[in-house]
XYZ file of C-alpha atoms in Angstrom:
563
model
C 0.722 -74.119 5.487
C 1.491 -75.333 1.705
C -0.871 -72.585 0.482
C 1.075 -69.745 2.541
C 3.836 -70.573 0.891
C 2.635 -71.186 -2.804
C 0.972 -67.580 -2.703
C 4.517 -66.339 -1.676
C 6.079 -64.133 -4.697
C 9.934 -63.843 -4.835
C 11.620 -61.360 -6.598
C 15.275 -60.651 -7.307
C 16.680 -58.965 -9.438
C 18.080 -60.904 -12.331
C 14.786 -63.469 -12.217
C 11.140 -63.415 -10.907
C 9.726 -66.194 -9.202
C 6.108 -66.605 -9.767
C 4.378 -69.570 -7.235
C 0.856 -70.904 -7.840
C -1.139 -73.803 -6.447
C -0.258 -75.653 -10.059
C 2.959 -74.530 -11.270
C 6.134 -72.931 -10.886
C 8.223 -71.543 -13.251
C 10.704 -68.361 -13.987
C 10.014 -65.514 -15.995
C 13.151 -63.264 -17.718
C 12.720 -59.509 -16.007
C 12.583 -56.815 -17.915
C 14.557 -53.586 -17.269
C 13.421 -49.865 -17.598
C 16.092 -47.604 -19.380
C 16.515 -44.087 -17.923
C 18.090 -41.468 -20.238
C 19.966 -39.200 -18.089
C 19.680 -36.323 -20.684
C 16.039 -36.597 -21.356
C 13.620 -34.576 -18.149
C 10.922 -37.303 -17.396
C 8.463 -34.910 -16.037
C 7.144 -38.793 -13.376
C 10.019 -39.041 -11.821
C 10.829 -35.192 -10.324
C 10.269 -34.755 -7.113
C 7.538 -33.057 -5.803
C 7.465 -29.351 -5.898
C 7.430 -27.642 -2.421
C 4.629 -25.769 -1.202
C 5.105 -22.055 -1.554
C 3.889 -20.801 2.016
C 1.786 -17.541 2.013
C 0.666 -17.016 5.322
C 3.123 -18.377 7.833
C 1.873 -18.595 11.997
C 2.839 -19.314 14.861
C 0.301 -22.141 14.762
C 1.123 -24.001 11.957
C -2.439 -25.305 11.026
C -3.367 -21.821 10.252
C -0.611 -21.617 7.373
C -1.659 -20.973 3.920
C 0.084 -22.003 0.532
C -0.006 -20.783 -2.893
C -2.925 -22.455 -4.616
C -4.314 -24.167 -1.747
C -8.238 -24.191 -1.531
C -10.593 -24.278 1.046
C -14.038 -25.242 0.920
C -17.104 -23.003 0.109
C -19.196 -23.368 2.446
C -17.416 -24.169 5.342
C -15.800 -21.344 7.882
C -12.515 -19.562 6.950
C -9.611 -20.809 9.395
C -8.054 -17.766 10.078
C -5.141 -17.152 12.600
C -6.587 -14.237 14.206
C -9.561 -15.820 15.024
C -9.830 -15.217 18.887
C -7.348 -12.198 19.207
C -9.922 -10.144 21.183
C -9.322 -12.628 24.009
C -6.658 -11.813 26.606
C -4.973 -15.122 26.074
C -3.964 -14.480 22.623
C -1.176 -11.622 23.473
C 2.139 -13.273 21.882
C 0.197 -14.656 18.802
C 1.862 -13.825 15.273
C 1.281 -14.731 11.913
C 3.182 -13.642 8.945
C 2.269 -12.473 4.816
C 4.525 -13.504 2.334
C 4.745 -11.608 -0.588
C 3.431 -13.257 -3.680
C 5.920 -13.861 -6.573
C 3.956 -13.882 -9.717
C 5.715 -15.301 -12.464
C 4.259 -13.266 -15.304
C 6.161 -14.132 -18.222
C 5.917 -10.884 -19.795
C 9.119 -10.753 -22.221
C 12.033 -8.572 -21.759
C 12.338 -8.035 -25.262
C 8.694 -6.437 -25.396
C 9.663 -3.677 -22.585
C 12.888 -3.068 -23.693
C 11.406 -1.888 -27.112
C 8.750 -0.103 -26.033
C 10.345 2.986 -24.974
C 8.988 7.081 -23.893
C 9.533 8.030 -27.687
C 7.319 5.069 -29.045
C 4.438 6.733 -26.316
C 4.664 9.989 -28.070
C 6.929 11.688 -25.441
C 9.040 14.382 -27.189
C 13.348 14.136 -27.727
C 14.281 16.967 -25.335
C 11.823 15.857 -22.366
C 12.997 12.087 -23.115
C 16.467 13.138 -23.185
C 15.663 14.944 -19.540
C 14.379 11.740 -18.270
C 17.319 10.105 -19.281
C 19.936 12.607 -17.612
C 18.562 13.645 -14.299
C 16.635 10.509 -13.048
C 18.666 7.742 -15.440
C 14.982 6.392 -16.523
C 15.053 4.520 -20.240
C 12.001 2.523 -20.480
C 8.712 3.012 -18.720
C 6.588 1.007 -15.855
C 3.179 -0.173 -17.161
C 1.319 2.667 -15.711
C 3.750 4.797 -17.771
C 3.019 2.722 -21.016
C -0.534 2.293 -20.531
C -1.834 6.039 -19.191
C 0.540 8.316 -20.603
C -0.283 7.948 -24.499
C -4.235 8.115 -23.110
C -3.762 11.358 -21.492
C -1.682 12.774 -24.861
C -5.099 12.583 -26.317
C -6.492 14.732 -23.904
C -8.295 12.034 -22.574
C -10.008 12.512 -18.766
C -7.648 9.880 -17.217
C -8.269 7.877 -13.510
C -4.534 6.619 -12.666
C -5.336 3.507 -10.445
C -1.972 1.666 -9.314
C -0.064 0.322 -6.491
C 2.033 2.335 -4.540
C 5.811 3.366 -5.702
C 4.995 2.318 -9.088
C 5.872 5.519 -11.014
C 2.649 7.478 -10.712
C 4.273 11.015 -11.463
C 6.247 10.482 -14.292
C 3.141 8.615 -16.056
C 0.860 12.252 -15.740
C 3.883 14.531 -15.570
C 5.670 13.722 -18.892
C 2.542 14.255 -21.304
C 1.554 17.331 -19.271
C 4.755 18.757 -19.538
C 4.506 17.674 -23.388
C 1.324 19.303 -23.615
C 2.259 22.462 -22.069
C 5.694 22.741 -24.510
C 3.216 22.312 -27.530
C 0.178 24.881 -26.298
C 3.035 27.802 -25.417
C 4.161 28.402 -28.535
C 0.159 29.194 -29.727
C -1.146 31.145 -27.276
C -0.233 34.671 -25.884
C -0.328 35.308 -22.152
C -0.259 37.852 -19.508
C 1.843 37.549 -16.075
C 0.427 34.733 -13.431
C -1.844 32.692 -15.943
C -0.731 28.885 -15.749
C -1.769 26.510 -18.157
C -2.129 23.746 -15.872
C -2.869 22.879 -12.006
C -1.621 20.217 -10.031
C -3.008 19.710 -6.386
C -2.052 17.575 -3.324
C -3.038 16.792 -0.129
C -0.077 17.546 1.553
C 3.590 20.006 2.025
C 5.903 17.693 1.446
C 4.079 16.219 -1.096
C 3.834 19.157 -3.280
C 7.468 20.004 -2.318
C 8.405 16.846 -3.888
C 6.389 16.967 -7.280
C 7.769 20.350 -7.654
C 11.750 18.959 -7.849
C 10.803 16.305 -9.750
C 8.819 18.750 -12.460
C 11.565 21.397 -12.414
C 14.206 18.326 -13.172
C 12.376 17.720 -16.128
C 11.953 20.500 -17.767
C 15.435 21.991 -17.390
C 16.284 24.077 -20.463
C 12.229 23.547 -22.340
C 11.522 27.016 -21.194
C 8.678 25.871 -19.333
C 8.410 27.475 -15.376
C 6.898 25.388 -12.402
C 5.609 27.571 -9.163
C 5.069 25.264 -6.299
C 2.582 27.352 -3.684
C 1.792 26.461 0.336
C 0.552 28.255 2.888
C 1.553 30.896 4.411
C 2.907 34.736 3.499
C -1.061 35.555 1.888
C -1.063 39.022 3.695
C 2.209 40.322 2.454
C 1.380 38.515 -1.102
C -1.930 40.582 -1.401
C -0.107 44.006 -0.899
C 3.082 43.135 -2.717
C 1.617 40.186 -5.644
C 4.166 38.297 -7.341
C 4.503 38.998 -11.060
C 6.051 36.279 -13.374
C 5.468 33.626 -16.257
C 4.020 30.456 -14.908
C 3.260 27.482 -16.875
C 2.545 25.103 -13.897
C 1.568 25.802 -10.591
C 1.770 22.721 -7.724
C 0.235 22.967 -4.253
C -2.228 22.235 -1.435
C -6.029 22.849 -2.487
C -6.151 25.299 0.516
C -2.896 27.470 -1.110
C -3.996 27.409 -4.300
C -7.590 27.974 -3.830
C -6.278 31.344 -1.799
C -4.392 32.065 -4.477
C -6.735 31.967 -6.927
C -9.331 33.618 -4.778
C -7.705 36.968 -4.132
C -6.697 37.120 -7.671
C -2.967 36.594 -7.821
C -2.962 33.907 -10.380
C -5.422 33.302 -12.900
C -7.353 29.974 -14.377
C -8.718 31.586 -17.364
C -6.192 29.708 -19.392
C -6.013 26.237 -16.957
C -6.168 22.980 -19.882
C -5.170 20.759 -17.592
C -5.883 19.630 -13.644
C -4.578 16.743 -11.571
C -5.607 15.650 -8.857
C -2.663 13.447 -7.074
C -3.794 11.369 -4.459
C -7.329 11.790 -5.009
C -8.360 9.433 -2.199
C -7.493 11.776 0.186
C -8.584 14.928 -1.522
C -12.369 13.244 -1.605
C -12.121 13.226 2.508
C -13.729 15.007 4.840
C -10.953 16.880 5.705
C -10.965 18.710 1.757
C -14.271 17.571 0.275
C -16.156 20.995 0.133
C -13.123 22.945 -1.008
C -11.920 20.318 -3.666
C -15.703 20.111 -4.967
C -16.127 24.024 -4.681
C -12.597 24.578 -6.396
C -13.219 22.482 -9.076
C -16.901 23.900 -10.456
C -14.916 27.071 -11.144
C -13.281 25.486 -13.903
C -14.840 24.392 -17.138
C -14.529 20.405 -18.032
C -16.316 20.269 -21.231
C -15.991 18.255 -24.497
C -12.485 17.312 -24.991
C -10.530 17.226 -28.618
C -12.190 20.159 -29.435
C -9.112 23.521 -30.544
C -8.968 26.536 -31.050
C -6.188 27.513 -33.482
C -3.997 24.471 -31.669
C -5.195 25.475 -27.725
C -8.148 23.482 -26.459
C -11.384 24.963 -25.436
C -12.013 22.925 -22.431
C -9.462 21.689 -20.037
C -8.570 17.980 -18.992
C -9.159 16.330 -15.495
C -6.776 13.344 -14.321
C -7.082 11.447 -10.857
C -4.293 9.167 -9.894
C -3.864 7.093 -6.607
C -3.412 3.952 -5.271
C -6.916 4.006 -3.649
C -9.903 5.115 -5.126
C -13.479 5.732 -3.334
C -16.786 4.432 -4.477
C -18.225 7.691 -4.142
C -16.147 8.959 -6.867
C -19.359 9.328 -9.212
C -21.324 11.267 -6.416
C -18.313 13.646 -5.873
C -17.871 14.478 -9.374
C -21.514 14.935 -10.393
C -21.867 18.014 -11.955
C -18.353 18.791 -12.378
C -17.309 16.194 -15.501
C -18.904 14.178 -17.555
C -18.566 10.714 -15.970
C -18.944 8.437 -19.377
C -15.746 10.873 -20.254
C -13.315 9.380 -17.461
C -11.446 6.338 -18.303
C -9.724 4.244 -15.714
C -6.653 2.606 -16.324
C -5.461 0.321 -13.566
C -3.316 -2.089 -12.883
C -4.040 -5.666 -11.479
C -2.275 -4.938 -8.401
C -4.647 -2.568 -6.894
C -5.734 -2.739 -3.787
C -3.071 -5.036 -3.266
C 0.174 -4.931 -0.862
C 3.049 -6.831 -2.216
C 5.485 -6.690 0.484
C 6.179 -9.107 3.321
C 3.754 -8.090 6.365
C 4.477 -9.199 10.324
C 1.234 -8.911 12.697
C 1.957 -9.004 16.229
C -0.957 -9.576 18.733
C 0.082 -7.262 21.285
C -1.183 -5.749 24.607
C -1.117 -1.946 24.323
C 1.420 -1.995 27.441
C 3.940 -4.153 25.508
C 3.872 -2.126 22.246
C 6.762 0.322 23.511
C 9.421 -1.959 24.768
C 8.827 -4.153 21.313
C 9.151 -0.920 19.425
C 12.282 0.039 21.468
C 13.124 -3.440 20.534
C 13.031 -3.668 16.849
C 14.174 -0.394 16.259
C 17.475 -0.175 18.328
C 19.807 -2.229 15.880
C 18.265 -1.150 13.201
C 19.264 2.725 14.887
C 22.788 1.802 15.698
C 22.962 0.158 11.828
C 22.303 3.373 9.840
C 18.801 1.618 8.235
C 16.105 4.058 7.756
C 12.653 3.292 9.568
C 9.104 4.775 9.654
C 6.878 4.328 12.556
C 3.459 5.351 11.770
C 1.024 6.528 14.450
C -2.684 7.349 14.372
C -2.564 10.480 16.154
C -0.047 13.133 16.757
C 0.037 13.166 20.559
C 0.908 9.728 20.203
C 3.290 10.317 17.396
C 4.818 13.169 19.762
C 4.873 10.818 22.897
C 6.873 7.845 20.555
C 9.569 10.711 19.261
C 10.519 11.951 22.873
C 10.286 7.527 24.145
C 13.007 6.720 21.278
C 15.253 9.424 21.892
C 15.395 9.088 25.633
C 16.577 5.421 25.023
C 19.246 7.082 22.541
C 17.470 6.082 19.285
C 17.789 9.627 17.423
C 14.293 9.852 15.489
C 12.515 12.802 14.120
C 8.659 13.634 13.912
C 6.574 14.708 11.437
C 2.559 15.324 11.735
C -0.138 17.627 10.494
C -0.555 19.015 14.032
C 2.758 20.816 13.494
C 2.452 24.724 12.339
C 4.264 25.316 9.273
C 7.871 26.643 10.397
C 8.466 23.027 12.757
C 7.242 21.235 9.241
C 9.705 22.942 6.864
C 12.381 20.420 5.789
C 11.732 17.865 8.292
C 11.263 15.014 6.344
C 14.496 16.715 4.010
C 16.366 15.709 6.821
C 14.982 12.243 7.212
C 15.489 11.673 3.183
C 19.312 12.754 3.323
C 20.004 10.792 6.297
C 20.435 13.502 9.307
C 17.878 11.065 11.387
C 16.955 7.380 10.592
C 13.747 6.805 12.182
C 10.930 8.991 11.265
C 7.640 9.416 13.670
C 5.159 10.415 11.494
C 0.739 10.021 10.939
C -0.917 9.627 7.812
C 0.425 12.642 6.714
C 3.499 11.026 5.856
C 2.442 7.993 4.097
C 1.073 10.062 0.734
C 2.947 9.940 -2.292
C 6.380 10.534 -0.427
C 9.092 9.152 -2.327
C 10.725 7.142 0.127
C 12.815 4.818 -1.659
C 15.922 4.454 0.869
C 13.637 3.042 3.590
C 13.568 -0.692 4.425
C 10.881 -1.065 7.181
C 7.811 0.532 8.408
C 6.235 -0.263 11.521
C 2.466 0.481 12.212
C 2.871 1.611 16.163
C -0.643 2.534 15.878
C -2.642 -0.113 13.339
C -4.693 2.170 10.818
C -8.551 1.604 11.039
C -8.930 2.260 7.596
C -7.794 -0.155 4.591
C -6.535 2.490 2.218
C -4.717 4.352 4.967
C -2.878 0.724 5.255
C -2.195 0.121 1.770
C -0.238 3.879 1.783
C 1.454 3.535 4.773
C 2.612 -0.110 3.405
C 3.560 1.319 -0.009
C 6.460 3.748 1.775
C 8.907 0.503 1.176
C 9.352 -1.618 -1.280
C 9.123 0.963 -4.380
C 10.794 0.638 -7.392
C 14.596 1.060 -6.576
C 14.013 0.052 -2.773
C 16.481 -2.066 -1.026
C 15.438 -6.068 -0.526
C 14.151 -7.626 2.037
C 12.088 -4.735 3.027
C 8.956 -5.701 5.566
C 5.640 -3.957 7.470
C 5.430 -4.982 11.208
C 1.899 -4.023 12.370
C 1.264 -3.830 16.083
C -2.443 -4.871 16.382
C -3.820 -4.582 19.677
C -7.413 -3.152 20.064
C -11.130 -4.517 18.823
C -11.370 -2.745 15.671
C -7.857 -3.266 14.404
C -8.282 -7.274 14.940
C -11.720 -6.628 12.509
C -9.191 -5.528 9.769
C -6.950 -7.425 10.333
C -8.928 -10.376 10.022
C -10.492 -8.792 6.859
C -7.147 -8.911 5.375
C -5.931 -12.193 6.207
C -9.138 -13.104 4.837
C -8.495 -11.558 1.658
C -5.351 -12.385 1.075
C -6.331 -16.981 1.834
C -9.107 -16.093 -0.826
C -6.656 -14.189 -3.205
C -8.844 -11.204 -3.789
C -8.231 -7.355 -3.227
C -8.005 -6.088 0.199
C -11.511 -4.755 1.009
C -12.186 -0.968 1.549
C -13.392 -0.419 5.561
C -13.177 2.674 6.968
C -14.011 2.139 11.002
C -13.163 5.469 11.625
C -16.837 6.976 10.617
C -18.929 7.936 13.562
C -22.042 5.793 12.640
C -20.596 2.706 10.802
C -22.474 -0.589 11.020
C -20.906 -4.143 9.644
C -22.742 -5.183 7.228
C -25.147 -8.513 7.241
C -21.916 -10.470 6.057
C -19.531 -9.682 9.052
C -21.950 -9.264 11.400
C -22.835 -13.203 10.721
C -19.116 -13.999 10.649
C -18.623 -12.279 13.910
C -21.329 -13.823 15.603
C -20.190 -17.642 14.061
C -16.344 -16.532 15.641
C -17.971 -15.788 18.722
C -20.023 -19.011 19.403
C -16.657 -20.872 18.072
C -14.271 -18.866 20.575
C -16.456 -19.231 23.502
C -16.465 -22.913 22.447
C -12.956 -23.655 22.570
C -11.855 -21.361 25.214
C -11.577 -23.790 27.947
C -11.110 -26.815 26.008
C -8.630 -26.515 22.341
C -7.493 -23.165 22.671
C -4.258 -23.075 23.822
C -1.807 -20.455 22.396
C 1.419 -20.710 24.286
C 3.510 -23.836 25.006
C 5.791 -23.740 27.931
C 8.871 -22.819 25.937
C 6.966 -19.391 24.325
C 9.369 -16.106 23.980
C 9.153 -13.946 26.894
C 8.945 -10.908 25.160
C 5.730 -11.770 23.187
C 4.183 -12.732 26.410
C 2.195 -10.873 29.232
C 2.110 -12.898 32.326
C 0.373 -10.332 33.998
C -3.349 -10.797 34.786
C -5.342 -7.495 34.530
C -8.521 -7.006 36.853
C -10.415 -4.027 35.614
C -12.299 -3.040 38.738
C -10.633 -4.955 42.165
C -13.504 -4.446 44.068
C -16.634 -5.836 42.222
C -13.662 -9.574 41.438
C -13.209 -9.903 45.830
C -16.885 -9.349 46.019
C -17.578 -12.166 43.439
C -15.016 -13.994 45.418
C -17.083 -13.565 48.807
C -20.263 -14.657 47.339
């Protein structure tokens, strides 16, 4: 009992008692001084976690600099989502809010003028779009292409792509009129697109700027050839923008002229190296001569200039170009947000019977509110089919798709950008270079089954003078969309780029590294099944969950039954 007590310590707190088997005596305390105006960096309280990737199963959420092991299997909340069970299941990606102390001071003295951009076109800049100081694209391509430099433009969606290769083509063409004479319908430089409206678009934007330089922009689509080949138009062109399939008409039956082309871009050269344009881009392109640059002739160059900007770039680039351009000639300058969505992304595990009434859902307020919306589908029947379901629930929408023939096209997505319809059905067609500032969500009806069809559709909001708060809600719901959208939840917990897939080739194979993941998912799913995996409690939102049980063929389940 004594030695309980003598190994008992009492402390107050104007004395400390200290006991021993020997002694006991009292020792003065001694007092810790806190300076209210001096930060002690001990005693702040802990910093909270940054969340990533929120789910609805909180062990699955991921937070800004957390780690997982090497060797040990990615958690990942979509694990499982091709089982039935897991309709209702949601996780959400946070956008990721670098702080990159890059000084205001620097950007606000770096300005067009400093990047060898002349007064008048500055002055332009200033007056019709109210732009003073460049984007980084802007500061780090534009002074490359000034010295006729073969330029890849690699940067994330809505970051100012146009003005960085517009301005010192525009520049270039002010400086090589004045030193070379011309006849009727030969342009000095070309600048091709995938798509209409895209074109359209590049065309205001390029006649804005060079209001009162003397310098004349054609923009050329389809349509009218016959009555152009007996009746050509005559007149001084400087720039002419359009499809590959216009222009290369154009050019073929002789109404303009490349003899005196210097310059070619290529904007949104992902898309141009498809399928869908590959021959004609490649075919177009060997007609014109891209030979050793800096070289003049009395001030004009010999050879003209080749510049490729998008957000996505293939790896077959090299392949594609072969022959065409000397490769060791093209420098890339990217950004290091490529490949990279920076916007706050909802995925919904849905059954493909539920995706209409959520759609209906989400939309409706956002109808009745006035709040422009873009609902992307993979197909145009479907894209048809979701146009004529919103407006017989009274949700006014228009539709846009490359099934449409040309006359349905014209100034549909004009009346979409000025606000005569809020919601805008559309397919990849609409998700290329479209300046789409005013719109504050875009929901994937149809998931995309390739990544840089994704990262376009995504970069339609949150652009550079978007509103806040904008968001992509992606309806995922068959096998292949789960595979990317595990692929990017994967990317995204190991902080890398989202990877290029493309699962819509006919004879694509996963490679040795998915194919092991997918079979290590498998065994793990089959695993927990019956035992751990549990998705909904009893209190789970009714309109995320089916309660329905599907048999696919009655007869061969009651003759299971029987036997």
């Amino acid at each position: 009992m004594l030695s309980r007590i003598y190994g008992i310590c009492q402390r107050n707190v104007n004395s400390c008692v200290v006991s021993s088997k020997f002694c006991t005596y009292f020792e003065e305390p001694t007092y810790i001084k806190f300076d209210k105006n001096v930060e002690n960096s001990e005693f702040d309280k802990p910093k909270k976690k940054i969340p990533i990737i929120t789910c609805k199963r909180s062990k699955y959420n991921y937070y800004q600099g957390q780690n997982y092991p090497k060797f040990a299997p990615l958690p990942l909340a979509s694990d499982g989502w091709h089982i039935r069970k897991s309709k209702g299941d949601y996780f959400t990606i946070n956008p990721i809010n670098e702080d990159i102390q890059e000084s205001n001071e620097n950007r606000e003295t770096i300005t067009f003028k400093d990047l060898g951009v002349s007064d008048k076109l500055v002055e332009n800049l200033r007056k019709q779009f109210e732009i003073k100081t460049p984007t980084t694209i802007q500061r780090d391509g534009i002074p490359v292409i000034l010295e006729q430099q073969n330029v890849k433009l690699l940067a994330e969606t809505g970051c100012g792509k146009t003005f960085a290769y517009l301005l010192p083509l525009i520049d270039q063409i002010f400086n090589w009129k004045e030193k070379i004479e011309r006849n009727f319908n030969h342009p000095l430089a070309l600048i091709i697109t995938p798509s209409r409206e895209l074109s359209i678009q590049i065309g205001k934007v390029a006649m804005l700027l060079t209001k009162d330089l003397n310098i004349r922009t054609k923009v050329v689509i389809g349509g009218g050839i016959k009555s152009k080949i007996s009746n050509p138009p005559a007149s001084n062109v400087d720039i002419i923008i359009g499809t590959i399939g216009a222009i290369s008409k154009h050019t073929t039956i002789g109404i303009y002229k490349m003899k005196y082309v210097r310059h070619v871009v290529l904007d949104e050269a992902d898309s141009l190296f498809d399928e869908t344009f590959y021959e004609k881009v490649r075919y177009f392109l060997q007609k014109i001569t891209f030979g050793p640059l800096k070289e003049f002739s009395e001030g004009f160059p010999k050879y003209s200039q080749l510049t490729l900007v998008s957000a996505t770039m293939p790896q077959f680039i090299d392949d594609f170009l072969e022959n065409i351009v000397d490769l060791s000639s093209l420098e890339e300058i990217a950004t290091d947000k490529v490949h990279r969505v920076n916007v706050l992304q909802k995925f919904l595990r849905l059954g493909v019977q539920q995706k209409p009434m959520t759609l209906l859902r989400l939309i409706k307020s956002k109808a009745k509110n006035k709040i422009p919306v873009i609902v992307f589908c993979n197909s145009g029947k479907t894209c048809d089919w979701v146009c004529q379901f919103l407006n017989e629930f009274e949700v006014r929408s228009i539709r846009l798709n490359g099934d449409m023939p040309l006359y349905k096209r014209k100034n549909k997505f004009r009346e979409f950008y000025i606000g005569v319809y809020n919601v805008l059905c559309t397919t990849d067609a609409g998700a290329r270079g479209l300046d789409t500032i005013m719109v504050k969500d875009v929901i994937n009806f149809d998931f995309p089954l390739q990544t840089s069809e994704y990262i376009h559709r995504c970069g339609r909001t949150a652009r550079v003078g978007s509103p806040k708060d904008c968001r992509v809600i992606n309806f995922v719901s068959r096998t292949l969309e789960i595979q990317l959208t595990q692929k990017i939840e994967r990317a995204v917990k190991l902080n890398k780029p989202l990877p290029m897939c493309d699962y819509l080739k006919k004879n694509w194979t996963l490679s040795k590294e998915d194919e092991r993941q997918y079979r290590l998912d498998e065994k793990r799913d089959k695993q927990n099944i019956k035992e751990n995996f549990q998705y909904f409690p009893d209190n789970s939102p009714k309109d995320l969950i089916e309660n329905t049980f599907e048999i696919d063929d009655k007869e061969d389940f009651v003759k299971n039954e029987r036997h």
